[in-house]
Coordinates of C-alpha atoms in Angstrom, one line a residue:
M1 CA 128.9 59.4 126.9
R2 CA 126.0 62.1 127.2
R3 CA 128.7 64.8 126.1
F4 CA 129.6 62.6 123.5
A5 CA 125.9 62.3 122.3
R6 CA 125.4 66.1 122.0
V7 CA 128.8 67.0 120.0
A8 CA 127.3 63.9 117.6
L9 CA 123.7 65.8 117.3
L10 CA 125.2 69.1 116.7
C11 CA 127.5 67.7 113.9
L12 CA 124.7 65.9 112.2
G13 CA 122.6 69.0 112.9
C14 CA 125.5 70.9 111.3
G15 CA 125.8 68.8 108.5
V16 CA 122.1 68.5 107.6
C17 CA 121.9 72.6 107.5
S18 CA 124.6 72.5 104.9
L19 CA 123.2 69.9 102.7
L20 CA 119.6 72.0 102.8
Y21 CA 122.0 75.3 102.1
G22 CA 123.8 73.8 98.7
F23 CA 120.2 72.6 97.7
S24 CA 118.7 76.2 98.1
Q25 CA 121.8 77.3 96.3
L26 CA 121.5 74.9 93.4
A27 CA 117.8 75.7 92.9
L28 CA 118.3 79.7 92.9
S29 CA 120.8 79.3 90.1
L30 CA 118.6 77.4 88.5
E31 CA 116.1 79.8 88.9
Q32 CA 118.4 82.4 87.4
E33 CA 119.0 80.8 84.2
P34 CA 117.7 82.1 81.0
G35 CA 114.4 80.9 80.1
A36 CA 114.0 78.5 83.6
G37 CA 111.1 78.7 85.0
R38 CA 109.6 81.3 82.9
E39 CA 106.2 82.7 83.2
R40 CA 104.4 82.7 80.1
Q41 CA 104.8 85.8 78.5
A42 CA 102.8 88.2 75.7
R43 CA 104.8 87.8 73.1
D44 CA 107.2 90.7 72.2
P45 CA 107.2 90.8 67.9
A46 CA 111.1 92.0 68.4
A47 CA 112.2 89.4 70.0
D48 CA 111.0 86.4 68.6
G49 CA 113.3 85.6 66.4
A50 CA 116.0 85.9 69.4
R51 CA 114.1 83.2 71.1
R52 CA 113.6 80.9 68.5
R53 CA 117.7 80.9 67.8
A54 CA 118.0 80.2 71.5
G55 CA 115.4 77.7 72.1
S56 CA 116.8 75.0 70.1
G57 CA 119.8 74.8 72.6
R58 CA 117.7 74.9 75.5
G59 CA 114.7 72.5 74.5
E60 CA 116.0 69.5 76.5
A61 CA 117.2 71.6 79.4
E62 CA 113.8 72.8 80.0
A63 CA 111.8 69.9 79.1
S64 CA 113.0 68.4 82.6
R65 CA 112.0 71.1 84.6
C66 CA 108.8 71.8 86.2
K67 CA 107.4 75.1 84.8
N68 CA 106.8 78.2 87.0
L69 CA 103.5 78.9 89.1
S70 CA 102.2 81.1 86.3
V71 CA 100.9 79.5 82.9
S72 CA 99.0 80.0 79.9
F73 CA 95.8 78.0 80.7
W74 CA 94.6 76.8 84.3
N75 CA 92.7 73.4 84.7
S76 CA 89.2 73.5 86.1
Y77 CA 89.9 71.1 89.5
W78 CA 91.5 74.1 91.0
M79 CA 95.1 71.8 91.2
L80 CA 98.1 72.3 89.6
P81 CA 98.7 71.3 86.6
S82 CA 101.0 68.0 86.3
D83 CA 104.0 69.8 85.3
V84 CA 104.0 72.9 87.6
C85 CA 106.4 72.2 90.6
G86 CA 104.8 68.6 91.2
M87 CA 105.9 65.4 93.0
N88 CA 108.9 65.5 90.9
C89 CA 110.1 69.1 91.9
F90 CA 109.5 68.7 95.5
W91 CA 112.7 70.1 96.8
E92 CA 112.5 73.0 94.1
A93 CA 109.1 74.0 94.9
A94 CA 110.1 74.0 98.7
F95 CA 113.1 76.1 98.3
R96 CA 111.5 78.8 95.5
Y97 CA 108.8 79.5 98.1
D98 CA 111.5 79.7 100.8
Y99 CA 112.9 82.4 98.4
M100 CA 109.5 84.0 97.2
K101 CA 109.0 84.8 101.0
T102 CA 112.2 86.3 101.5
H103 CA 112.3 88.4 97.8
P104 CA 108.2 88.8 97.5
S105 CA 107.4 89.6 93.9
E106 CA 107.1 93.3 92.5
K107 CA 104.6 92.4 90.5
M108 CA 101.0 93.6 90.5
H109 CA 98.1 91.0 90.1
L110 CA 94.9 92.1 88.2
A111 CA 91.8 90.0 87.8
V112 CA 88.5 90.1 85.8
V113 CA 85.9 88.0 84.8
A114 CA 84.7 87.9 81.1
C115 CA 81.6 86.2 79.6
G116 CA 79.0 86.9 76.9
E117 CA 80.2 89.8 74.6
R118 CA 82.8 91.4 76.9
L119 CA 85.5 90.5 75.2
E120 CA 86.3 94.2 73.7
E121 CA 85.8 95.4 76.9
T122 CA 88.0 93.5 78.8
V123 CA 90.7 94.3 76.5
T124 CA 90.3 98.1 76.3
M125 CA 90.4 97.8 80.3
L126 CA 93.7 95.8 79.8
R127 CA 94.9 98.6 77.5
S128 CA 94.2 101.4 80.3
A129 CA 96.1 99.6 82.9
I130 CA 99.2 98.6 81.0
I131 CA 99.6 102.7 79.4
F132 CA 100.1 103.7 82.8
S133 CA 101.1 101.3 85.3
I134 CA 105.0 101.4 86.7
K135 CA 105.3 98.0 88.2
P136 CA 105.1 94.9 86.0
L137 CA 101.6 93.6 85.9
Q138 CA 100.2 89.6 86.0
F139 CA 96.6 89.6 84.3
H140 CA 94.3 86.8 85.8
I141 CA 91.4 86.5 82.7
F142 CA 88.6 84.5 83.7
A143 CA 86.6 83.7 80.5
E144 CA 84.1 81.0 78.7
D145 CA 86.1 78.7 76.7
Q146 CA 85.4 80.1 73.6
L147 CA 86.9 83.3 74.4
H148 CA 90.4 82.0 75.1
K149 CA 91.8 81.5 71.6
R150 CA 90.7 85.3 70.9
F151 CA 92.3 86.7 74.5
K152 CA 95.5 85.1 73.5
D153 CA 95.7 85.8 69.9
I154 CA 94.9 89.9 70.9
L155 CA 97.1 89.5 74.0
D156 CA 100.1 88.4 72.2
D157 CA 100.1 91.1 69.6
F158 CA 100.0 93.8 72.2
P159 CA 103.8 95.3 72.2
Y160 CA 104.3 94.5 76.6
E161 CA 108.0 94.8 76.5
G162 CA 108.1 92.4 78.8
K163 CA 106.0 94.6 81.1
V164 CA 102.8 92.0 81.3
N165 CA 102.4 88.3 81.8
Y166 CA 98.5 86.8 81.6
T167 CA 97.2 83.9 82.7
L168 CA 93.7 82.3 81.1
Y169 CA 91.4 80.4 83.5
P170 CA 88.0 78.9 82.7
I171 CA 85.1 79.8 84.6
T172 CA 84.7 77.5 87.7
F173 CA 82.4 76.8 90.7
P174 CA 82.0 74.3 93.4
T175 CA 80.9 71.0 91.7
E176 CA 78.0 70.7 94.3
S177 CA 76.6 74.2 93.5
A178 CA 77.5 75.4 90.2
T179 CA 74.1 75.8 88.8
E180 CA 73.1 78.1 91.9
W181 CA 76.3 80.3 91.6
K182 CA 75.7 80.3 87.4
K183 CA 72.6 82.1 88.0
L184 CA 73.5 84.7 90.3
F185 CA 72.5 88.2 89.2
K186 CA 74.8 88.0 85.8
P187 CA 76.5 84.9 84.4
C188 CA 79.7 84.6 85.5
A189 CA 79.5 87.3 88.0
S190 CA 80.1 85.3 91.1
Q191 CA 83.3 84.2 90.1
R192 CA 85.2 86.9 92.0
L193 CA 83.8 85.3 95.0
F194 CA 85.9 82.3 94.7
L195 CA 89.4 84.2 93.5
P196 CA 90.8 83.7 97.1
L197 CA 89.9 80.0 97.2
I198 CA 91.4 79.7 93.1
L199 CA 94.7 81.8 93.2
K200 CA 95.8 80.1 96.5
H201 CA 99.4 81.4 95.6
V202 CA 98.6 84.8 95.0
D203 CA 99.0 86.9 98.2
S204 CA 97.3 90.1 97.1
L205 CA 95.3 90.9 94.5
L206 CA 92.9 93.9 92.6
Y207 CA 89.8 92.8 90.6
V208 CA 88.1 94.9 88.3
D209 CA 84.9 94.6 86.3
T210 CA 85.1 94.3 82.3
D211 CA 83.6 98.1 82.3
I212 CA 86.6 99.7 84.2
L213 CA 88.8 102.3 83.0
F214 CA 92.3 103.1 84.8
L215 CA 93.1 106.6 84.2
R216 CA 96.1 106.8 86.4
P217 CA 98.7 104.1 87.4
V218 CA 97.5 100.7 88.8
D219 CA 100.2 101.3 91.3
D220 CA 98.5 103.8 93.0
I221 CA 95.5 101.8 93.6
W222 CA 97.6 98.8 94.4
S223 CA 99.4 101.2 97.1
F224 CA 96.2 101.0 99.4
L225 CA 97.5 97.6 100.3
G226 CA 100.1 99.1 102.8
K227 CA 97.3 101.5 104.5
F228 CA 95.7 98.6 105.8
N229 CA 95.7 98.4 109.3
S230 CA 95.8 94.8 110.7
T231 CA 92.4 94.1 110.7
Q232 CA 91.2 95.1 107.1
I233 CA 91.6 92.4 104.2
A234 CA 89.5 94.3 101.2
A235 CA 89.3 97.8 99.9
M236 CA 86.0 98.9 97.8
A237 CA 84.3 102.2 97.5
P238 CA 80.9 103.3 98.5
E239 CA 77.8 102.5 96.6
H240 CA 76.4 105.5 96.4
E241 CA 77.9 109.2 97.8
E242 CA 74.8 111.0 98.2
P243 CA 71.9 108.7 100.5
R244 CA 68.8 110.3 98.9
I245 CA 69.3 108.5 95.7
G246 CA 70.9 105.5 97.0
W247 CA 70.1 102.1 96.5
Y248 CA 70.8 100.0 99.6
N249 CA 69.3 102.3 101.9
R250 CA 66.2 102.9 100.2
F251 CA 65.3 99.4 98.7
A252 CA 68.0 96.4 100.3
R253 CA 66.3 93.7 102.1
H254 CA 69.0 92.4 103.6
P255 CA 72.1 94.1 105.8
Y256 CA 74.6 96.1 104.0
Y257 CA 77.7 98.0 104.9
G258 CA 77.7 101.7 106.1
V259 CA 75.2 104.2 105.1
T260 CA 75.1 103.8 101.4
G261 CA 76.5 99.9 101.1
I262 CA 79.2 99.3 98.9
N263 CA 80.5 98.3 94.9
S264 CA 82.8 95.4 94.4
G265 CA 83.2 96.6 90.6
V266 CA 86.7 97.6 92.3
M267 CA 87.7 95.6 94.8
L268 CA 91.4 95.3 96.4
M269 CA 92.4 92.1 98.3
N270 CA 95.0 91.0 100.7
M271 CA 94.1 87.4 99.7
T272 CA 96.3 85.8 102.5
R273 CA 94.2 87.5 105.0
I274 CA 90.9 86.6 103.3
R275 CA 91.8 82.7 103.4
R276 CA 92.9 83.4 107.2
K277 CA 90.1 84.9 108.6
Y278 CA 87.2 83.5 110.8
F279 CA 84.2 85.8 109.8
K280 CA 81.3 87.0 112.3
N281 CA 78.0 85.9 110.9
D282 CA 74.3 85.6 111.5
M283 CA 73.7 82.3 110.8
T284 CA 75.8 80.7 113.4
P285 CA 77.6 81.8 116.7
V286 CA 80.6 80.1 115.2
R287 CA 83.1 81.9 113.4
L288 CA 83.3 80.3 109.4
Q289 CA 86.2 81.0 106.9
W290 CA 85.5 82.2 103.5
G291 CA 85.5 79.1 101.6
E292 CA 82.5 78.0 104.3
I293 CA 80.6 81.0 104.4
L294 CA 79.7 81.6 101.1
M295 CA 77.1 78.9 100.2
P296 CA 75.3 79.5 103.6
L297 CA 74.4 83.2 102.5
L298 CA 73.6 82.6 99.6
K299 CA 71.1 80.0 100.9
K300 CA 69.8 82.3 103.6
Y301 CA 69.8 85.2 101.4
K302 CA 69.3 84.4 97.8
L303 CA 65.4 85.4 97.4
N304 CA 66.4 89.0 99.2
I305 CA 69.4 89.8 97.1
T306 CA 69.3 91.8 93.8
W307 CA 72.8 92.5 92.7
G308 CA 73.8 89.1 93.6
D309 CA 77.9 88.7 94.8
Q310 CA 77.9 92.3 95.5
D311 CA 75.2 91.9 98.1
L312 CA 76.6 88.9 99.5
L313 CA 79.8 91.1 100.1
N314 CA 77.7 93.7 101.5
I315 CA 76.1 91.5 104.1
M316 CA 79.6 89.7 105.2
F317 CA 81.5 93.3 105.7
F318 CA 78.4 94.5 107.7
H319 CA 79.1 91.7 110.2
N320 CA 82.7 92.5 109.9
P321 CA 82.9 96.1 109.4
E322 CA 86.3 96.2 111.0
S323 CA 87.8 94.5 107.9
L324 CA 87.2 96.9 105.6
Y325 CA 89.1 99.7 104.0
V326 CA 87.0 102.2 102.4
F327 CA 88.6 104.4 99.5
P328 CA 86.9 107.5 98.1
C329 CA 84.5 108.0 95.1
Q330 CA 87.5 108.5 92.5
W331 CA 88.4 105.4 92.7
N332 CA 85.2 103.8 91.4
Y333 CA 83.8 106.9 89.4
R334 CA 80.1 105.7 87.9
P335 CA 77.2 107.3 86.0
D336 CA 75.6 108.1 89.6
H337 CA 78.2 110.5 90.6
C338 CA 76.9 113.0 87.9
I339 CA 73.7 111.8 86.1
Y340 CA 71.6 114.0 89.1
G341 CA 74.3 116.2 89.5
S342 CA 78.1 116.2 90.7
N343 CA 78.4 114.2 94.1
C344 CA 81.7 113.0 94.2
K345 CA 83.7 115.8 95.6
E346 CA 87.3 114.3 95.5
A347 CA 86.6 113.9 91.8
E348 CA 85.8 117.3 91.1
E349 CA 89.0 118.1 93.0
E350 CA 91.6 116.1 91.6
G351 CA 89.7 114.4 88.9
I352 CA 88.8 110.6 88.2
F353 CA 91.0 108.1 88.8
I354 CA 89.1 104.9 87.7
L355 CA 86.2 104.9 85.8
H356 CA 83.4 102.7 85.8
G357 CA 80.9 102.5 83.0
N358 CA 78.3 100.3 84.5
R359 CA 75.0 100.0 83.1
G360 CA 76.4 99.6 79.6
V361 CA 77.2 103.6 79.1
Y362 CA 80.1 102.6 77.1
H363 CA 78.1 100.9 73.9
D364 CA 74.4 103.6 74.0
E365 CA 74.5 107.6 74.1
K366 CA 72.5 107.7 77.1
Q367 CA 76.1 109.0 79.0
P368 CA 78.3 110.2 75.7
T369 CA 80.8 111.7 78.7
F370 CA 81.6 107.6 79.5
R371 CA 81.5 106.7 76.1
A372 CA 83.7 109.2 74.7
V373 CA 86.6 108.2 77.3
Y374 CA 86.1 104.2 76.5
E375 CA 86.2 104.9 72.5
A376 CA 89.6 107.2 73.4
I377 CA 91.2 104.3 74.9
K378 CA 89.8 101.6 73.0
N379 CA 91.0 103.6 69.8
Y380 CA 94.8 104.5 70.9
S381 CA 97.4 102.5 69.3
F382 CA 100.4 101.6 71.6
G383 CA 103.6 103.8 70.9
D384 CA 101.3 106.8 69.7
D385 CA 101.9 110.1 71.2
L386 CA 99.4 110.1 74.1
V387 CA 98.7 114.2 73.8
H388 CA 98.2 114.2 70.3
S389 CA 96.4 110.7 69.9
L390 CA 94.7 110.4 73.2
L391 CA 94.2 113.6 75.1
Q392 CA 93.4 116.3 72.3
P393 CA 90.8 114.4 70.6
L394 CA 89.2 113.4 73.7
E395 CA 88.9 116.7 75.1
L396 CA 87.0 117.7 72.1
E397 CA 84.5 115.2 72.1
L398 CA 84.1 115.7 75.7
R399 CA 83.0 119.1 74.8
K400 CA 80.6 118.1 73.0
T401 CA 78.8 116.2 75.8
M402 CA 78.2 119.5 77.9
H403 CA 74.4 119.4 77.1
T404 CA 74.1 116.3 80.0
Y405 CA 74.9 116.3 83.7
C406 CA 77.9 114.3 83.5
G407 CA 79.4 116.5 80.6
R408 CA 79.1 120.1 82.4
V409 CA 81.7 118.2 84.4
Y410 CA 83.6 117.2 81.7
E411 CA 86.9 118.3 83.1
V412 CA 86.9 115.7 85.9
F413 CA 87.3 113.3 83.4
I414 CA 90.0 114.1 81.9
K415 CA 91.7 116.3 84.8
Q416 CA 93.7 113.0 86.2
L417 CA 94.0 111.7 82.5
T418 CA 96.3 115.0 81.4
K419 CA 98.5 114.5 85.0
S420 CA 99.0 110.5 84.0
V421 CA 100.2 111.7 80.4
R422 CA 102.6 114.0 82.2
D423 CA 103.7 112.0 84.6
L424 CA 104.4 109.2 82.0
Y425 CA 106.7 111.3 80.1
A426 CA 108.4 112.9 82.9
R427 CA 109.8 109.3 83.4
R428 CA 110.6 108.2 80.5
S429 CA 112.5 111.5 80.1
K430 CA 114.7 110.5 83.3
G431 CA 115.2 107.0 81.8
R432 CA 113.0 105.2 84.2

């Protein structure tokens, strides 16, 4: 009798496994249908007509299916919209998640927060990311509501050729403390602290300020994720290379990372690890998770911090130094690296990889070297020859800035950019 029961239980288990396998195959076959679960993608003008012709036959089928995780607009309550794999799509969502775990996305996720007059600056940053990157990009754009339509109009007209998807989100803070977070440093600046809590479906993310310009493929900084050891959850560059001009080591009234602190304008994150980690802190002997530690930190240090959310990150990594990967200054090159004389040795040797025009230097005449690079990328038209339309005019403008400290080392501003253009054309010649 016992043997019969075991055989029956085994048969029942096999039947359940077969049923689950059937469901998974069905889900995968649906996933591969044209148009099924498609992410919102920037419009390709050449394909518009074909999509309109094909769309009429798919309308009813697509209406019965839930959307993919990436949508055009996100609600402000940090929940999935009702039509994004909710209760009616329980089985499909479950099998899609299993498929995603075994077939990780090749996309690189890039986030930016734009408020006020930062639209043009943000679009220029996105253009610089698109020009040289190899793998597909997913942009997560957090912006004030009045900017959404303008972003959409601009991005939909970019000829991405299927290379880029974007998602627009509202500026969102925890309800009970929204006012305090909004007033911290600059409007919307502290939004970046909540990205691991909002983008729960994103494993890894590159956050950048709006005043960032990529002078080489995003793929290259993305590759640092593979260099993290088992304890590291994020990567940033030092705030200063030269302690004699450092801000944190001379003026900070709170703990900070390392010798000169870290700059959060370029922040690479393994967000899965961030969400799982319990952080050491100086408020309680109990370790706290990311969502638990932010508000207590702000309450304790709000009268002692100057640079807002960046100061809070410095405090966190002061207590958890093993969790930070520090990349060289050429990945976050700022005016401080040249206005008092060149002090980023890596940039002198290999050029600037990521340019960070903080202090508003793209929009005034104080640092014309930075402004020249910004204007060159802003005015470049996709599809034009990069040598004649970008490199050559830029070098002429950079030579005009040699009366400034940064202009004296103008070669570092164009060295990597020249290599990136050469590498891009080499890939194209090989059909990549």
